[in-house]
Each structure stands twice: as C-alpha cells, then as structure tokens.
PDB file of C-alpha atoms in Angstrom:
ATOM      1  CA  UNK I   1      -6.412 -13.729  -0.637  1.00 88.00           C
ATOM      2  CA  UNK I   2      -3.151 -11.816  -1.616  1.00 93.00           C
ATOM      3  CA  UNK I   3      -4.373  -8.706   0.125  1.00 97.00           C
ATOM      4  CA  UNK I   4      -2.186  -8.026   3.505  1.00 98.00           C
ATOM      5  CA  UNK I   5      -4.796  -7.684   6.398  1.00 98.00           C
ATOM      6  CA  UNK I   6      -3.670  -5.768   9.420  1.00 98.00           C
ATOM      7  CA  UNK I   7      -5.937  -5.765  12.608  1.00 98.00           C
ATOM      8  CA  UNK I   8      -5.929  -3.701  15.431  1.00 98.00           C
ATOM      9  CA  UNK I   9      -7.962  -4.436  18.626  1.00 96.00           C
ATOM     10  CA  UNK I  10      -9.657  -1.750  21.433  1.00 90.00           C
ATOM     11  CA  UNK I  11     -10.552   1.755  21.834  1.00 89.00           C
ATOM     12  CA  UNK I  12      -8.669   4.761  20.218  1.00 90.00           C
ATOM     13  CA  UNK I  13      -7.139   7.061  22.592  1.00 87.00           C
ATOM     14  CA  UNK I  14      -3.550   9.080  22.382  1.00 87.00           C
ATOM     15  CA  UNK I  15      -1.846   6.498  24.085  1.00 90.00           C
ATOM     16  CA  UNK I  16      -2.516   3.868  21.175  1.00 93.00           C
ATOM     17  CA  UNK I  17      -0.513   4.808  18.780  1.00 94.00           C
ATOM     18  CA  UNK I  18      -3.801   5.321  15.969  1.00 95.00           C
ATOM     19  CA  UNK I  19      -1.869   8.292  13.957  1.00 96.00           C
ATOM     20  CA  UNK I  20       1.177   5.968  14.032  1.00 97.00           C
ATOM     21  CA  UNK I  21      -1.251   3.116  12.574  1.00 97.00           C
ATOM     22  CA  UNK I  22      -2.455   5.163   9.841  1.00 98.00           C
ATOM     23  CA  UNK I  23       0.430   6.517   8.870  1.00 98.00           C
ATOM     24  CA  UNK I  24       1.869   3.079   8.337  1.00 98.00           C
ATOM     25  CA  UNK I  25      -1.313   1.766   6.301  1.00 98.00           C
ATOM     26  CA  UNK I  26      -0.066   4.939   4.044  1.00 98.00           C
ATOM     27  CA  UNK I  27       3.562   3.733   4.026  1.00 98.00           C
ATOM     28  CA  UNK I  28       2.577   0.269   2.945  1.00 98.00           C
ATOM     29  CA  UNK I  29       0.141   1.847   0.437  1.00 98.00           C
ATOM     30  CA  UNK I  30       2.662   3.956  -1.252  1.00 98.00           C
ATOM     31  CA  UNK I  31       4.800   1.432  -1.578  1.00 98.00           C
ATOM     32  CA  UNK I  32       2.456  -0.870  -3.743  1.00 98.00           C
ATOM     33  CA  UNK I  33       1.181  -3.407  -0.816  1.00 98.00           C
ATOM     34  CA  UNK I  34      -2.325  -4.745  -0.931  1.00 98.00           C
ATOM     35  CA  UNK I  35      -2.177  -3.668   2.595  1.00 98.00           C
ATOM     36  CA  UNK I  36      -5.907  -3.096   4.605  1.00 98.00           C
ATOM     37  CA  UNK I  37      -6.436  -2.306   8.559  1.00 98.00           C
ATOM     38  CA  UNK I  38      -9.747  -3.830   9.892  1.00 98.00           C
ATOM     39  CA  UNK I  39     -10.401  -1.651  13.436  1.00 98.00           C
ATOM     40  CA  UNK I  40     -11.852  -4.873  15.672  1.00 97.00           C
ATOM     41  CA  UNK I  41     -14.511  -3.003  17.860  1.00 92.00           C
ATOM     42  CA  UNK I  42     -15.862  -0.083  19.426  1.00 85.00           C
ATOM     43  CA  UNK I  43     -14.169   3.194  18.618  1.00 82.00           C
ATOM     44  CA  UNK I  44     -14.112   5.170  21.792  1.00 79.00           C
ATOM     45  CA  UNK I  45     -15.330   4.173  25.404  1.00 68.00           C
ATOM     46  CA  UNK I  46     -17.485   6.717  27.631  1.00 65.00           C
ATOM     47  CA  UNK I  47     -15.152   6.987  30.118  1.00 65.00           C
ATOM     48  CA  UNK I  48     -12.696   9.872  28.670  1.00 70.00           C
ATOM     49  CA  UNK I  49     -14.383  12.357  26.722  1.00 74.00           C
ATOM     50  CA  UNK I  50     -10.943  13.635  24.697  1.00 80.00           C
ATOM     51  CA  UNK I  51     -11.183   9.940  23.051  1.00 84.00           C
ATOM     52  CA  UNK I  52     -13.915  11.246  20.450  1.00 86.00           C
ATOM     53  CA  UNK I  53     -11.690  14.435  19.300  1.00 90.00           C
ATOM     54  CA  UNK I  54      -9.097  12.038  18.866  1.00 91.00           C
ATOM     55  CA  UNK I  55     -11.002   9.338  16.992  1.00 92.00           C
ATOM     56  CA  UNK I  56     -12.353  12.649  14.895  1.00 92.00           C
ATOM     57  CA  UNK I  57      -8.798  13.299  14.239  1.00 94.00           C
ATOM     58  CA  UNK I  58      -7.690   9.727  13.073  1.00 96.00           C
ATOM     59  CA  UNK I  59     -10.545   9.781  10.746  1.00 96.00           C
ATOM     60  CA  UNK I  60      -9.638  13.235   9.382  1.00 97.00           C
ATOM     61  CA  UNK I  61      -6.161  11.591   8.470  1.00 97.00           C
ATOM     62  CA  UNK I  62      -7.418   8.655   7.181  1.00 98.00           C
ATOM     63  CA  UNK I  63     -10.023  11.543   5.008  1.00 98.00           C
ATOM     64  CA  UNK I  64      -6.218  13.050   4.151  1.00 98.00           C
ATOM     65  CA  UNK I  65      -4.405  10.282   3.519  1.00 98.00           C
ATOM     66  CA  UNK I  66      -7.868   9.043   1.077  1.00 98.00           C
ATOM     67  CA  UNK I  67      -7.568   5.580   2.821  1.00 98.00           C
ATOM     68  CA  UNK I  68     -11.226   5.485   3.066  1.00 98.00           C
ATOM     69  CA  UNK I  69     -11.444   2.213   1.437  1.00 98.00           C
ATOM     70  CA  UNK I  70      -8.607   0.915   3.251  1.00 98.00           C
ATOM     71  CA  UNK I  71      -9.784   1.216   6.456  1.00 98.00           C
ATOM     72  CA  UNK I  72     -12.499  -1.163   7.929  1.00 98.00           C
ATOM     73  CA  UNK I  73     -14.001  -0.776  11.052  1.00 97.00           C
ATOM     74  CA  UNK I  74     -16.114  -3.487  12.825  1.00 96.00           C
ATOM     75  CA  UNK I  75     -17.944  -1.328  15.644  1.00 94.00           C
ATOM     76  CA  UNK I  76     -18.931  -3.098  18.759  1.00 94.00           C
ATOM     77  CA  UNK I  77     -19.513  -6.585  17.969  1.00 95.00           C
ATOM     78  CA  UNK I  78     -19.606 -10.206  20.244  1.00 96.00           C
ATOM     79  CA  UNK I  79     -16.677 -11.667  21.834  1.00 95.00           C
ATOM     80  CA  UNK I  80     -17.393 -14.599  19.065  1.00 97.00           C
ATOM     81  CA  UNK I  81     -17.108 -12.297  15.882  1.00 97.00           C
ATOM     82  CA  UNK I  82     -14.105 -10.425  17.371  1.00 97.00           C
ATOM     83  CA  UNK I  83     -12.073 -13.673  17.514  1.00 97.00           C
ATOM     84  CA  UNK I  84     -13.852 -13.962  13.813  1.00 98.00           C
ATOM     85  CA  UNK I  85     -12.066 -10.790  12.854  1.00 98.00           C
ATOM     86  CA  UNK I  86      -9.266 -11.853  14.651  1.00 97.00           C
ATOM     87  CA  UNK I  87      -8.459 -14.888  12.854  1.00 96.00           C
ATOM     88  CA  UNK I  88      -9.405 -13.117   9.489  1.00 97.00           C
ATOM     89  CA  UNK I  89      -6.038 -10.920   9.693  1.00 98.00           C
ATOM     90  CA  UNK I  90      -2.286 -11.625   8.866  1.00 98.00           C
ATOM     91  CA  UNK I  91      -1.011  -9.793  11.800  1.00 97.00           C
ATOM     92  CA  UNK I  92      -1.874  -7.730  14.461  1.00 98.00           C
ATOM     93  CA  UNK I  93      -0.323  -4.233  14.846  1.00 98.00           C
ATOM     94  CA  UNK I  94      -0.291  -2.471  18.404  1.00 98.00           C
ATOM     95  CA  UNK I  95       1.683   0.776  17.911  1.00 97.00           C
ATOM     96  CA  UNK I  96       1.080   1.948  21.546  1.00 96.00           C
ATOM     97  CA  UNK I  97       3.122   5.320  22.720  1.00 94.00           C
ATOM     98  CA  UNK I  98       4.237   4.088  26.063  1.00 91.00           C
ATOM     99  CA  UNK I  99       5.194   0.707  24.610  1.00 92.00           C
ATOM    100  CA  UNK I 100       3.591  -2.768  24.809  1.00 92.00           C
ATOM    101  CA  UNK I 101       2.932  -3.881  28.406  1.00 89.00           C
ATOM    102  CA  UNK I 102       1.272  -6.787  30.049  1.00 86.00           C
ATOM    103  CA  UNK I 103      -1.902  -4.766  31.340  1.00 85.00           C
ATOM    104  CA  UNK I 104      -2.734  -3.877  27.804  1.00 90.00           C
ATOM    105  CA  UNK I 105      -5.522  -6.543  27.317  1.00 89.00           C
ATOM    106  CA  UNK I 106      -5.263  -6.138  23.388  1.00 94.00           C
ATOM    107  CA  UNK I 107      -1.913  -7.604  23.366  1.00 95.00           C
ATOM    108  CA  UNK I 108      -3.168 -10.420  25.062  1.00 92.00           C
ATOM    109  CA  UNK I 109      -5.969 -10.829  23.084  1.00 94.00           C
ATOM    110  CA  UNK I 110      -3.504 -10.868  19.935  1.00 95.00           C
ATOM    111  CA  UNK I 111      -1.511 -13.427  22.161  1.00 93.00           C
ATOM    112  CA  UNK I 112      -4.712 -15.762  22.690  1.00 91.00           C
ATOM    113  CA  UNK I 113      -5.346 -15.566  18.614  1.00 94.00           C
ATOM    114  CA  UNK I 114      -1.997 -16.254  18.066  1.00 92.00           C
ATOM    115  CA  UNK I 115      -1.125 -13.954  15.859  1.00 94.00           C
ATOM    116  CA  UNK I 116       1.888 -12.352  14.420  1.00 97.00           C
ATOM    117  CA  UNK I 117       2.122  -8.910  16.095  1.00 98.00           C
ATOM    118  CA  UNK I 118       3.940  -5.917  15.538  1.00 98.00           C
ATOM    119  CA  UNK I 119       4.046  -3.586  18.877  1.00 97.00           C
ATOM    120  CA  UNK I 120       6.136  -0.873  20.415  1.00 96.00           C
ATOM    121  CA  UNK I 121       9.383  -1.909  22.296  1.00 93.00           C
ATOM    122  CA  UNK I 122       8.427  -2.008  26.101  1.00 92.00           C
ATOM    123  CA  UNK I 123      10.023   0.590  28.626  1.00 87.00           C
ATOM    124  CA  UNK I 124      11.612  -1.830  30.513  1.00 88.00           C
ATOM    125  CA  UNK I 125      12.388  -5.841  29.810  1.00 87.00           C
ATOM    126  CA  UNK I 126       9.221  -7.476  29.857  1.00 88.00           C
ATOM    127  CA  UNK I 127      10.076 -11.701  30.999  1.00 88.00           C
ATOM    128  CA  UNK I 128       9.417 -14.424  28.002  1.00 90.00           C
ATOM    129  CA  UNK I 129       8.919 -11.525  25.213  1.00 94.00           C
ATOM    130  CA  UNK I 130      11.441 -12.025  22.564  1.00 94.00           C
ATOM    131  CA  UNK I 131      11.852  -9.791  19.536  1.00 96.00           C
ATOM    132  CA  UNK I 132      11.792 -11.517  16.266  1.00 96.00           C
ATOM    133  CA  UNK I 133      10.552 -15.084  17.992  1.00 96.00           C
ATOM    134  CA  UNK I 134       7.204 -14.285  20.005  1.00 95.00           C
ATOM    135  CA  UNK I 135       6.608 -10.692  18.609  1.00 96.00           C
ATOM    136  CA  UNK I 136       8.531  -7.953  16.698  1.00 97.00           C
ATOM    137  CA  UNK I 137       9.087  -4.475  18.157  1.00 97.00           C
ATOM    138  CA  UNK I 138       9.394  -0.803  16.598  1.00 97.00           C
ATOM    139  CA  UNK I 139      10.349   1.742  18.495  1.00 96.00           C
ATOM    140  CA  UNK I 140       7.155   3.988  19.418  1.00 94.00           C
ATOM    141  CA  UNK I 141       5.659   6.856  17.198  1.00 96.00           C
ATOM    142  CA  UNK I 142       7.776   5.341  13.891  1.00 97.00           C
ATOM    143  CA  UNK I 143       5.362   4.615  11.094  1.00 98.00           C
ATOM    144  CA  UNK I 144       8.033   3.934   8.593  1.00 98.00           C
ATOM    145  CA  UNK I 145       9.314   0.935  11.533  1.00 98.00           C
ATOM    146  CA  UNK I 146       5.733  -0.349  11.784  1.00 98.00           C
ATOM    147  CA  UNK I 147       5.609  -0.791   7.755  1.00 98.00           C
ATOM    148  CA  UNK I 148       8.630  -2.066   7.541  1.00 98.00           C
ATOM    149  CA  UNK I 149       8.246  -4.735  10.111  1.00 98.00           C
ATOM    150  CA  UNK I 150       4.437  -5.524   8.910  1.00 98.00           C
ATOM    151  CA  UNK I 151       6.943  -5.943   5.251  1.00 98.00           C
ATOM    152  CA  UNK I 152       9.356  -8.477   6.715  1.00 98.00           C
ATOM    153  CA  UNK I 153       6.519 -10.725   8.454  1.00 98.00           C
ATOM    154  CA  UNK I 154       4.139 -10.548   5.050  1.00 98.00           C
ATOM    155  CA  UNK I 155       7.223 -11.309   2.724  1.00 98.00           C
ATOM    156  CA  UNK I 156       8.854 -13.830   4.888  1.00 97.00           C
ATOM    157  CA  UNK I 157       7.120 -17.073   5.375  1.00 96.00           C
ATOM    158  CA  UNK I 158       9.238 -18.350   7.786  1.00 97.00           C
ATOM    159  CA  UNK I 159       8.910 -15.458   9.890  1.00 97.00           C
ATOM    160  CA  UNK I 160       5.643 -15.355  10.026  1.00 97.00           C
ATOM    161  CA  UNK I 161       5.489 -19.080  11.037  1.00 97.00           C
ATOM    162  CA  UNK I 162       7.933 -18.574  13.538  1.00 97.00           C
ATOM    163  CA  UNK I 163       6.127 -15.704  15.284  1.00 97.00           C
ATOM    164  CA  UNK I 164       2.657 -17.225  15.204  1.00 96.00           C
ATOM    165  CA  UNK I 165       4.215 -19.910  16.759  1.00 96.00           C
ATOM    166  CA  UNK I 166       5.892 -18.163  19.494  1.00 96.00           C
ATOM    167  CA  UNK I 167       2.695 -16.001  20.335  1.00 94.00           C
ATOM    168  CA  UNK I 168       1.102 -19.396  20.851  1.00 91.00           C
ATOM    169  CA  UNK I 169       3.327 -20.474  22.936  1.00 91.00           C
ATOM    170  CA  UNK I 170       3.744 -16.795  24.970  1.00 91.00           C
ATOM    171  CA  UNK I 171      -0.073 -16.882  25.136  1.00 84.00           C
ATOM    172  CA  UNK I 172       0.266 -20.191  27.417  1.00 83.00           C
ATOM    173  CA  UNK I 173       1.878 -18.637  29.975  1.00 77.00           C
ATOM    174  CA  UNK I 174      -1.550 -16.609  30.377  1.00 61.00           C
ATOM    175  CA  UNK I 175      -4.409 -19.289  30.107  1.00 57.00           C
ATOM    176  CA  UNK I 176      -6.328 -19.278  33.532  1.00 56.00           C
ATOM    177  CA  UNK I 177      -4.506 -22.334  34.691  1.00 62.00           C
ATOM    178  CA  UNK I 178      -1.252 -20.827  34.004  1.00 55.00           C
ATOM    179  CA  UNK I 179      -2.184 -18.161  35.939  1.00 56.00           C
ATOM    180  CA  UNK I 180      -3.626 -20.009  38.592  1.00 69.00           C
ATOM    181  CA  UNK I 181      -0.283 -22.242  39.376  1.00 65.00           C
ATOM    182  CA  UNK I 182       1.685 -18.806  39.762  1.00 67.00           C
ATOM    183  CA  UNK I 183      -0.278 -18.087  42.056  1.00 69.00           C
ATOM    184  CA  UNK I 184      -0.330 -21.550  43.999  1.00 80.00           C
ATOM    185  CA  UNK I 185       3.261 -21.076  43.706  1.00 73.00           C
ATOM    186  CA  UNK I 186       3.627 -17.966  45.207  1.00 79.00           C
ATOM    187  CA  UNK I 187       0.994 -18.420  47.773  1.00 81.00           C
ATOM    188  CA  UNK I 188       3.198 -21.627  48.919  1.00 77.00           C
ATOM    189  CA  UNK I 189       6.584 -20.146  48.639  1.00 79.00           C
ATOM    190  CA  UNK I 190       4.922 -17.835  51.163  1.00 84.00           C
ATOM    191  CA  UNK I 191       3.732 -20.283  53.003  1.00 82.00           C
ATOM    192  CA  UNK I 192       7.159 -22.068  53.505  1.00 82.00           C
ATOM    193  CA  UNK I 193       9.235 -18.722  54.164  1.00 86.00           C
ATOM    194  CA  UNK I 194       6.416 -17.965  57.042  1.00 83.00           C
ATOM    195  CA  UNK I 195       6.682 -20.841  58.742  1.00 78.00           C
ATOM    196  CA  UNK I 196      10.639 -21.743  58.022  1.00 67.00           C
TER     197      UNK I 196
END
C-alpha cells in the first residue's frame, strides 16, 4: 500500500516519451520513493518496424538503470483488466515528445479512469485543460520535471484529490453523448447559418 504506482498506457515508440519515463522511475528511485511503473499493454504494434529497436532500447536502460524489478509490464491483456490495471495505479504518467494532444487515445483513457496524470505541456492551448486542476504538465524530454511532479501529486493529498477530480470532470466532456451534442450542435448551427 505505501508503494507509489505509476502507469503508463499504449505502445512504445520515440514519440512517447519511454526514455523520459524511465529516467524518471530512476529519479524517484534515487531519491528514496517506493516508486514502481506498471506498462498497461502490448509493447510495440506491427505497424512500424523501428518500434521494436526502440522498445529493445528502453529495456536496455531499464537493464542499466537495474530497475528490473521496478518495472512491470502487463502485455496485451482485455479491455476489462486494462481498466483493472488502470485503477490499480496512483497516477498516470504520459511523457509524450510532441506534447499531450487530444488524438492521443491514452490520455483519454487516463481521462475515462480518472486518474491523476502527469503529461507533456501541449504545443498549442488545448480548451478545458488546466494545469494543476485537471492534469499537471512538464515540459517534454525532462525526467527530473516528470519526478518532481509525480512527488508533488504522491505527497500532497489535496492535490491529488483535486486532480482526480478534475480528470473526472474533463473526461465528461468526452463520453459518447458529450460528443454526440457537439455534434448536434454544430450540425444545427449549420443548419441555421444555411438557411438564414
């Protein structure tokens, strides 16, 4: 129970930020946290072959690094035990490189569990995501930022309540019938401009 359990959802590739992950479990580990990383799913996907060298890398630093028994990955399992692993963890960290966006379905999948996360700060203003009250951004490829931020939320209580409580209510705006009345919306403002 006092151990700090990080998750991190999808495929490996460059654009993910993995070094940047492990590089923050060895922060946290160096400075005394009880801090773990459970990897929720497959690896790699088949579609880009340059994802295995990379996954061989992480798990040469990880070799480096000897977080071996920090490290826990899941492999491919059902959409019921990844919300399972989900809900296991303290927080979810999402170090992408090009920063956190709305087409990257792990963040939303952090969103629906309502979890704190910890991402990269977005290239450009993304609408109803709010630093320190729905999320917490680092800036990208700092894994000294990442542990420090994955330090505030496990250390503050009130944090942490405050940003599992914002993700849940972010993660409303992107339930199917959320989604659905934008588009109603739109399709009728449409509608109304046409024929006005």
């Amino acid at each position: 129970p006092q151990d700090w359990l990080l998750c991190y959802f999808g495929f490996l590739n460059t654009s993910k930020g993995g070094e940047v992950l492990i590089n923050s479990l060895a922060h946290l580990v160096q400075q005394g946290r009880p801090a773990h990383l459970l990897m929720i799913g497959g690896q790699v996907g088949s579609s880009d072959p340059t994802n295995r060298r990379y996954l061989a890398h992480v798990h040469e630093q990880i070799a480096q690094l000897a977080l071996q028994d920090r490290v826990h990955w899941t492999g491919f399992v059902s959409p019921t035990e990844v919300s399972a692993h989900f809900l296991a963890a303290d927080l979810c960290a999402l170090p992408y490189q090009d920063g956190a966006g709305r087409s990257r379905g792990s963040l939303m999948a952090a969103l629906a569990h309502r979890l704190p996360i910890v991402t990269t700060q977005p290239h450009d203003p993304l609408p109803g995501f709010r630093d320190g009250v729905n999320l917490r951004f680092t800036p990208p490829a700092d894994a000294a930022a990442l542990a420090g931020a994955v330090t505030d939320i496990m250390t503050n209580p009130a944090l942490r309540l405050r940003l599992t409580a914002g993700a849940r209510a972010l993660s409303e705006q992107f339930t199917w019938p959320a989604l659905a009345a934008q588009h109603t919306a739109l399709f009728n403002a449409c509608l109304a401009q046409r024929s006005g």
